[in-house]
Short mmCIF file of C-alpha atoms and ligand atoms in Angstrom, two decimals:
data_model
loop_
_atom_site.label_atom_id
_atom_site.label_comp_id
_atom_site.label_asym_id
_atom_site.label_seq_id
_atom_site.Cartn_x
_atom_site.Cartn_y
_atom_site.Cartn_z
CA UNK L 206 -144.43 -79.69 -83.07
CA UNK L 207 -144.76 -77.24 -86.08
CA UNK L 208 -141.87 -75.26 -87.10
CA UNK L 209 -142.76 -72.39 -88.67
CA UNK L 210 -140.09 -70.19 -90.46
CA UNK L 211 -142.22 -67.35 -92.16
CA UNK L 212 -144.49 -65.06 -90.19
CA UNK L 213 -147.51 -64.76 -92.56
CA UNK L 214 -148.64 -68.36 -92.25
CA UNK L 215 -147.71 -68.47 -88.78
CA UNK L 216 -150.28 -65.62 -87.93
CA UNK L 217 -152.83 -67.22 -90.29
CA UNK L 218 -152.64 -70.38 -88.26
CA UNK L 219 -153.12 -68.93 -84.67
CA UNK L 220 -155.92 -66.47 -86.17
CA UNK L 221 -157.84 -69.62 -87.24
CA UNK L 222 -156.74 -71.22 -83.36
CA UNK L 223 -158.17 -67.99 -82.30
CA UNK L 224 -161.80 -67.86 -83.97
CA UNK L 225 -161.75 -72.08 -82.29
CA UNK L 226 -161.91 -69.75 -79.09
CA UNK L 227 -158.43 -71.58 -78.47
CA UNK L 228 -155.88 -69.96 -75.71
CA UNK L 229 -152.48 -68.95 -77.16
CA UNK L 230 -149.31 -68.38 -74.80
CA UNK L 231 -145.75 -67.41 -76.06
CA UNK L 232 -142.34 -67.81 -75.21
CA UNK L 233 -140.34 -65.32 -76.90
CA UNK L 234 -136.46 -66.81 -76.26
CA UNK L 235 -133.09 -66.24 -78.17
CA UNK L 236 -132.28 -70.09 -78.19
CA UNK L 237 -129.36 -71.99 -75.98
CA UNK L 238 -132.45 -73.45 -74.17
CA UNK L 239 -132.43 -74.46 -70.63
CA UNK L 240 -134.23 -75.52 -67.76
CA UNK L 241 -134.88 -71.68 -67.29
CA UNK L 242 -136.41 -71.60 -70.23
CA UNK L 243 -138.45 -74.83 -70.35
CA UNK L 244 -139.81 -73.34 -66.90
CA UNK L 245 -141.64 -70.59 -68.69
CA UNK L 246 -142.73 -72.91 -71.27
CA UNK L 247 -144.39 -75.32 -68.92
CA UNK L 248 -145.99 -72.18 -67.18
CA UNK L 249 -147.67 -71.73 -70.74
CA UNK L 250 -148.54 -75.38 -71.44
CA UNK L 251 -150.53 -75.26 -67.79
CA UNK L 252 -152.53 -72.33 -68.90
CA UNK L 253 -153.52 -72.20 -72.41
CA UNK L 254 -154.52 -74.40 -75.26
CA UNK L 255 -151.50 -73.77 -77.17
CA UNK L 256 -147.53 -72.66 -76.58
CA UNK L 257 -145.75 -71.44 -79.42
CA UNK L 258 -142.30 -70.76 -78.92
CA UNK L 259 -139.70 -68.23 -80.66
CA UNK L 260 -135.88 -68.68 -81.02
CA UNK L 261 -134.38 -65.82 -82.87
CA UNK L 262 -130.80 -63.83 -81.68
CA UNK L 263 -131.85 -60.08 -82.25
CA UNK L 264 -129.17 -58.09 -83.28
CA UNK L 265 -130.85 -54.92 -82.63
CA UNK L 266 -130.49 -55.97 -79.22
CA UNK L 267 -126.79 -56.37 -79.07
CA UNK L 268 -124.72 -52.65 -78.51
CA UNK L 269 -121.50 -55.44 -78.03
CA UNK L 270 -121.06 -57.01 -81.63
CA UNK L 271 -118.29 -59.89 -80.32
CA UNK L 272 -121.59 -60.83 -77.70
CA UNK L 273 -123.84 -61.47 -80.49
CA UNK L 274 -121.19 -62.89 -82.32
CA UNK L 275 -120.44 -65.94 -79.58
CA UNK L 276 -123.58 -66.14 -78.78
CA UNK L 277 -124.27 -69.33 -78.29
CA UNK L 278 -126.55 -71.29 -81.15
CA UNK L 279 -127.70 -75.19 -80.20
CA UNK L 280 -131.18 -75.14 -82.42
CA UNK L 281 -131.11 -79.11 -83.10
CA UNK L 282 -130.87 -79.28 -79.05
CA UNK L 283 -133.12 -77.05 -78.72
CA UNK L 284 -135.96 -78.53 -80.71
CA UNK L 285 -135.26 -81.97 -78.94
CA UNK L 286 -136.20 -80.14 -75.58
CA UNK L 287 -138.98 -78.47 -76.81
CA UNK L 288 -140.59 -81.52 -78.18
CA UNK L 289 -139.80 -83.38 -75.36
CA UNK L 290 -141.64 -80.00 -73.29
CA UNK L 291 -144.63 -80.59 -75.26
CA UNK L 292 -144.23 -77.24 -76.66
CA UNK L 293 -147.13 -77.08 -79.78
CA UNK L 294 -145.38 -74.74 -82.00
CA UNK L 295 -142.03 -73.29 -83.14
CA UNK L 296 -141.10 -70.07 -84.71
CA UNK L 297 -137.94 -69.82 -86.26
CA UNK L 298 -137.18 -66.92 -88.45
CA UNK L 299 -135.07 -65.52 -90.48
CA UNK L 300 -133.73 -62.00 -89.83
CA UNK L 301 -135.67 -60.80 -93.02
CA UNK L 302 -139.22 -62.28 -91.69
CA UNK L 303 -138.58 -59.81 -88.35
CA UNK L 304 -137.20 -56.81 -90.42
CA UNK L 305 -138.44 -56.97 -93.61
CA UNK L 306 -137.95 -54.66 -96.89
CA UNK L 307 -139.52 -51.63 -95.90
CA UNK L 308 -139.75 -51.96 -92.50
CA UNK L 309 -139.49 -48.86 -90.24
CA UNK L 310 -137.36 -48.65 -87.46
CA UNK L 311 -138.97 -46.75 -84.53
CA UNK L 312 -138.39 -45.28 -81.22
CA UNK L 313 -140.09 -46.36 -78.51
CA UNK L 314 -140.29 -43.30 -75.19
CA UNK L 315 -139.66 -46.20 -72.61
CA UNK L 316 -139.17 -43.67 -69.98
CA UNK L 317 -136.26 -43.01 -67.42
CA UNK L 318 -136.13 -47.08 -67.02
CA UNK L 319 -134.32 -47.21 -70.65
CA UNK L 320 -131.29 -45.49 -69.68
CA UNK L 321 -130.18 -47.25 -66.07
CA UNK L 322 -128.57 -49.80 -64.91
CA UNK L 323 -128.88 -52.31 -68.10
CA UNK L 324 -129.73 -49.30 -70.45
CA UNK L 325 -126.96 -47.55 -69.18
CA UNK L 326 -124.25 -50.10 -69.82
CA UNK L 327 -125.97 -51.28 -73.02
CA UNK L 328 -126.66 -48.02 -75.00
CA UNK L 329 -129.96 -48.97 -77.09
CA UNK L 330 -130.48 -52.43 -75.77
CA UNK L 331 -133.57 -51.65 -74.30
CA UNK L 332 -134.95 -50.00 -77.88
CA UNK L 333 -133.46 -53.38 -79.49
CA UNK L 334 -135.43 -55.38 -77.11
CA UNK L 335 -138.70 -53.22 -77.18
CA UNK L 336 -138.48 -53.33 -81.34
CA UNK L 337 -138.07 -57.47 -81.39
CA UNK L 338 -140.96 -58.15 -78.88
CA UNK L 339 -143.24 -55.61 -80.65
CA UNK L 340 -142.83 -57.33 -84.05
CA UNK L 341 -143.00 -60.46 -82.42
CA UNK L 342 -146.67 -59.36 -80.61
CA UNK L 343 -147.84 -58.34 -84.34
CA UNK L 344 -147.08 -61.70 -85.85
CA UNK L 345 -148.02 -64.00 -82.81
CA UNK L 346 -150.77 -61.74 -80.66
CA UNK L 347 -150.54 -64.38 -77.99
CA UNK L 348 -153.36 -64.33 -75.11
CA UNK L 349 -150.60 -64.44 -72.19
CA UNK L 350 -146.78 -63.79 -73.07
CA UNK L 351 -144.35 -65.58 -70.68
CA UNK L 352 -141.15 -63.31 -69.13
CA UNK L 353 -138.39 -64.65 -66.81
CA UNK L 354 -137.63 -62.37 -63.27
CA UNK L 355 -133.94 -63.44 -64.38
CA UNK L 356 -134.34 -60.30 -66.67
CA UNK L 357 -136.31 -57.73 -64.36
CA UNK L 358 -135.38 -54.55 -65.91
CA UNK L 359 -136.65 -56.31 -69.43
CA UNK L 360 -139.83 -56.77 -67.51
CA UNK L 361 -140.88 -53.90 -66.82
CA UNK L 362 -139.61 -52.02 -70.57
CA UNK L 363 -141.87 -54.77 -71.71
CA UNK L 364 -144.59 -53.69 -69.62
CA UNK L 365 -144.24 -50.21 -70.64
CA UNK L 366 -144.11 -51.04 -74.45
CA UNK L 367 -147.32 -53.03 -74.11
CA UNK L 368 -148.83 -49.68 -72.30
CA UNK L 369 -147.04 -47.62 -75.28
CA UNK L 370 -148.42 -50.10 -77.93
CA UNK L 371 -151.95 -50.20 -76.57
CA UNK L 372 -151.89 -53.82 -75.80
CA UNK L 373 -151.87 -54.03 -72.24
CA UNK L 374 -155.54 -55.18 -71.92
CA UNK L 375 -155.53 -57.69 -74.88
CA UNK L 376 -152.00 -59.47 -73.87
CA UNK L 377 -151.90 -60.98 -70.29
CA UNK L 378 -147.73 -60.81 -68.93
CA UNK L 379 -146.84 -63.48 -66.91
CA UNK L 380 -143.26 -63.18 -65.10
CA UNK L 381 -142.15 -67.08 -64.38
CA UNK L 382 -139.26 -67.34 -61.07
CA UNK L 383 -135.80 -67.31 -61.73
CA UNK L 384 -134.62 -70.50 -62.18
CA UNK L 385 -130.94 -71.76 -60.59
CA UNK L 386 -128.65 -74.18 -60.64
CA UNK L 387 -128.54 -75.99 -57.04
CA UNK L 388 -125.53 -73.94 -56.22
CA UNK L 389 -127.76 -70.86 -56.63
CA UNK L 390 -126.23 -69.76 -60.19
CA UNK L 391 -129.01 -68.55 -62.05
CA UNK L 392 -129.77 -70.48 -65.40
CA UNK L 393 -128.04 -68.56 -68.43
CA UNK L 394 -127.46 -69.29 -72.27
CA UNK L 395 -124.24 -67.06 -71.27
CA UNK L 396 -123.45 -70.09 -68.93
CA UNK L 397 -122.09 -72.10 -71.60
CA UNK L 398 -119.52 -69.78 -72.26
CA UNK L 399 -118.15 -70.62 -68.93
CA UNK L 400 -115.40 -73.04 -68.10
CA UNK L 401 -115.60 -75.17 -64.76
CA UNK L 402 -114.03 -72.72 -62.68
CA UNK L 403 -115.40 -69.80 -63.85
CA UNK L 404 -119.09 -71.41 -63.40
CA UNK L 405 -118.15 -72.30 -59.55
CA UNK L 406 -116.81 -68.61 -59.34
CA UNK L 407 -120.35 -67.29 -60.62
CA UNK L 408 -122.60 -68.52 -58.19
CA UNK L 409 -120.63 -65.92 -55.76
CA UNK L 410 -123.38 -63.39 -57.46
CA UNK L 411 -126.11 -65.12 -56.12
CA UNK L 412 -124.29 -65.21 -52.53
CA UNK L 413 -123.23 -61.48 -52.61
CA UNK L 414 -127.24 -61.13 -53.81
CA UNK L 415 -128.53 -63.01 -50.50
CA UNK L 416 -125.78 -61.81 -48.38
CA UNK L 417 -127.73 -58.54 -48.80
CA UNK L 418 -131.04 -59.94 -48.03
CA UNK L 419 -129.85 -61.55 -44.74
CA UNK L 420 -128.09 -57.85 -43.65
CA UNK L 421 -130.97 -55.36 -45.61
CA UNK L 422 -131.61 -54.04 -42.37
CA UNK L 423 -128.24 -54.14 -40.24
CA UNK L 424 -126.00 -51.76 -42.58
CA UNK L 425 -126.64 -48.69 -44.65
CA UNK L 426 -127.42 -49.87 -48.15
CA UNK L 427 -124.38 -48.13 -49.43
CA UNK L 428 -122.01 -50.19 -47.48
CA UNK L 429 -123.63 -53.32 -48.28
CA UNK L 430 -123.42 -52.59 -52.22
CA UNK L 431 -119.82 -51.24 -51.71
CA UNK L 432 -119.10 -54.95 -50.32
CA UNK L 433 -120.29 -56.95 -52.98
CA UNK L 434 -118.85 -55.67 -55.47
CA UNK L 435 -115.53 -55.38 -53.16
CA UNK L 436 -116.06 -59.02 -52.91
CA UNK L 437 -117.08 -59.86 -56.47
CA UNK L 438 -113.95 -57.71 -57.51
CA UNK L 439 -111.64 -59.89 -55.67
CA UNK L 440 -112.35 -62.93 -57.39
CA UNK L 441 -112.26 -61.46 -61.07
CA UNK L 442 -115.04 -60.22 -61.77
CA UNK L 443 -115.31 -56.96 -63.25
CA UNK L 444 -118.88 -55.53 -61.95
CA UNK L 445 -120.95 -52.88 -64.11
CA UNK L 446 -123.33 -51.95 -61.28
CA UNK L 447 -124.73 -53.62 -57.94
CA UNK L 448 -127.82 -51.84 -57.07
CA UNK L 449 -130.21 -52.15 -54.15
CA UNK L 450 -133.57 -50.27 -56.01
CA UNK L 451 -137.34 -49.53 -55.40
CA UNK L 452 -139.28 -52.83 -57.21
CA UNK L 453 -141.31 -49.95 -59.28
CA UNK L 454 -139.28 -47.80 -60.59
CA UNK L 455 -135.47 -49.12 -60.20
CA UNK L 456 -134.63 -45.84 -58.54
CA UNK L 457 -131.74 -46.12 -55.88
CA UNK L 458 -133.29 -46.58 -52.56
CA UNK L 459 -131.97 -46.06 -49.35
CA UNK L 460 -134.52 -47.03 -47.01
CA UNK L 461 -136.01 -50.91 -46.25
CA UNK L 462 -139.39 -48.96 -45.84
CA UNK L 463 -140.15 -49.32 -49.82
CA UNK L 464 -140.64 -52.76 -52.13
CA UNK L 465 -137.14 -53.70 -52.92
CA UNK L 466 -134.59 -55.46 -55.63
CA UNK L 467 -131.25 -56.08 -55.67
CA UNK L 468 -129.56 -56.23 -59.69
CA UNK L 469 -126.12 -56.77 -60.50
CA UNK L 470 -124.33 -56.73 -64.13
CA UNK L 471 -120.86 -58.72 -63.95
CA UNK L 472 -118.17 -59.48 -66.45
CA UNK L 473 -116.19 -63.02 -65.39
CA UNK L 474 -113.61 -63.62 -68.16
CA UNK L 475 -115.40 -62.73 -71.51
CA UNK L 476 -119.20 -63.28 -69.73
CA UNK L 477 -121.52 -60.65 -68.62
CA UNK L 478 -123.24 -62.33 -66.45
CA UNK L 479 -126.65 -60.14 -64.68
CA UNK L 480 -128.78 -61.19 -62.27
CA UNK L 481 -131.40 -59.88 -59.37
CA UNK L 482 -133.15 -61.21 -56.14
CA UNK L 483 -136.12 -59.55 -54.69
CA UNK L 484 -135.46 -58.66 -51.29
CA UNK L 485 -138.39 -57.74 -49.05
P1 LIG R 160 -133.32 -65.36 -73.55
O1 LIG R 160 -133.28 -66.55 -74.44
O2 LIG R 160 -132.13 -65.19 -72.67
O3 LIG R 160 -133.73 -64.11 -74.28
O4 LIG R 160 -134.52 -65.65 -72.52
C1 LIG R 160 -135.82 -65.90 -72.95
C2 LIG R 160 -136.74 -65.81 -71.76
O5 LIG R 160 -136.36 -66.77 -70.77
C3 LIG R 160 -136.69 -64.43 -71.08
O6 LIG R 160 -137.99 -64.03 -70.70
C4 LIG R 160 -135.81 -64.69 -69.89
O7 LIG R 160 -136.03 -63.80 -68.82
C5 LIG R 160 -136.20 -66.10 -69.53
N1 LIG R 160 -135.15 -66.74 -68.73
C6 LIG R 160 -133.81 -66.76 -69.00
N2 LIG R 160 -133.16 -67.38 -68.00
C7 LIG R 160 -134.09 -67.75 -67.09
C8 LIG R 160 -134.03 -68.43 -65.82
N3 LIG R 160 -132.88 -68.84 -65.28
N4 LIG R 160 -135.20 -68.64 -65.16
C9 LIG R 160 -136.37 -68.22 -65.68
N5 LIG R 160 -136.49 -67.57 -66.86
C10 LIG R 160 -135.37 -67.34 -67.55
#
């Protein structure tokens, strides 16, 4: 594997992969890998010539400073598994080679999807997010660019800013299953923040989550939510939202007549923990 550290002769190298007519997909991650992760990577190795993978923590992405600050960093681990992955290429940057001298912040119009749910509890996460991945698309310019379900609302923005950027046509998105642990947790860098008993206590989002898909159609959707989070409350959690929404546009819905997704943002201990399960 090639570890690359500054972005001009990384995007010299896959321009010359490029002109050998060679496929190119990406795996844009913040590091702490896992399973999760290695799923989207192997996703990539199946379908192109190349993967290149990126580990940088934004901080433009971060509206809670003591999350960024714990977040959690194993990089020598984390180039073990991606050798092992047979992952082709590594991109590790500095903060500098992302936001360089003179570069311009801007502001991305992400639509009514940047300020709910996530947005809404994370004021400017989603412009954080949309400002990382669209430096990251100028340096790498991948064919396909792998995306985890785990982070559905980061999905779509992403869609939207490859619409906003013009490079919906020229950059395949590829959204890889939510991986989980066998108890249903769903894989997390935030996991390892967890203690024992706090990691048993977690996978009760995932039940709460299916609990909903079993009942979808025996209970108005507003009692359902009201007892998750009743039940998520009484074992410590603190719960930002539990939403049952339309699949398109993450608008409440009331109705099981419309493609549906359940999300959930939860605090256990110091954790925010999110997660989502498609319902119908
Ligand atoms: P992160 O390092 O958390 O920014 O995640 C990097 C990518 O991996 C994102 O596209 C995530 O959605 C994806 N990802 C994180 N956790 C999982 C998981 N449990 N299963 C599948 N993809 C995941």
């Amino acid at each position: 594997m090639i570890i690359f550290k500054k972005a001009k002769p990384l995007t010299a190298y896959l321009l010359n992969l490029k002109k050998e007519n060679k496929k190119i997909g990406f795996v844009p991650t913040m590091g702490a890998l896992h399973e999760g992760h290695l799923s989207l990577l192997r996703e990539a190795s199946k379908n192109n010539d190349y993967t290149i993978c990126s580990i940088f923590v934004n901080p433009t992405q971060f509206n809670n400073p003591e999350d960024f600050k714990h977040y959690p960093k194993t990089i020598e681990k984390d180039i073990e598994q991606l050798v092992l992955s047979g992952c082709k290429i590594l991109f590790l940057p500095h903060l500098t080679e992302i936001y360089h001298r003179g570069y311009q912040k801007k502001h991305y119009n992400l639509g009514p999807i940047e300020n709910i749910l996530e947005g809404f509890y994370r004021p400017g996460h989603f412009q954080g997010v949309s400002e990382v991945v669209d430096r990251l698309m100028q340096i790498v310019s991948p064919h396909n660019l792998y995306l985890g379900q785990k982070d559905f609302q980061q999905c779509m923005v992403i869609k939207k800013l490859m619409e906003l950027t013009g490079r919906e046509n020229e950059i395949q998105l590829v959204v890889v299953p939510t991986l989980r642990e066998k108890n249903g947790l769903a894989m997390s860098s935030r996991n390892l923040r967890l203690d024992q008993n706090e990691k048993e206590l977690a996978t009760s989002i995932y039940n709460e989550l299916m609990a909903i898909k079993n009942r979808l159609t025996s209970s108005p959707f507003e009692q359902l939510k009201k007892t998750a989070v009743l039940n998520l409350e009484n074992i410590g959690f603190q719960v930002d939202y539990f939403e049952i929404a339309n699949r398109e546009t993450l608008a409440t819905a009331n109705t099981p007549n419309e493609p549906l997704v359940a999300l959930v943002a939860a605090t256990l201990g110091k954790v925010r923990l999110i997660d989502n399960l498609i319902l119908n």
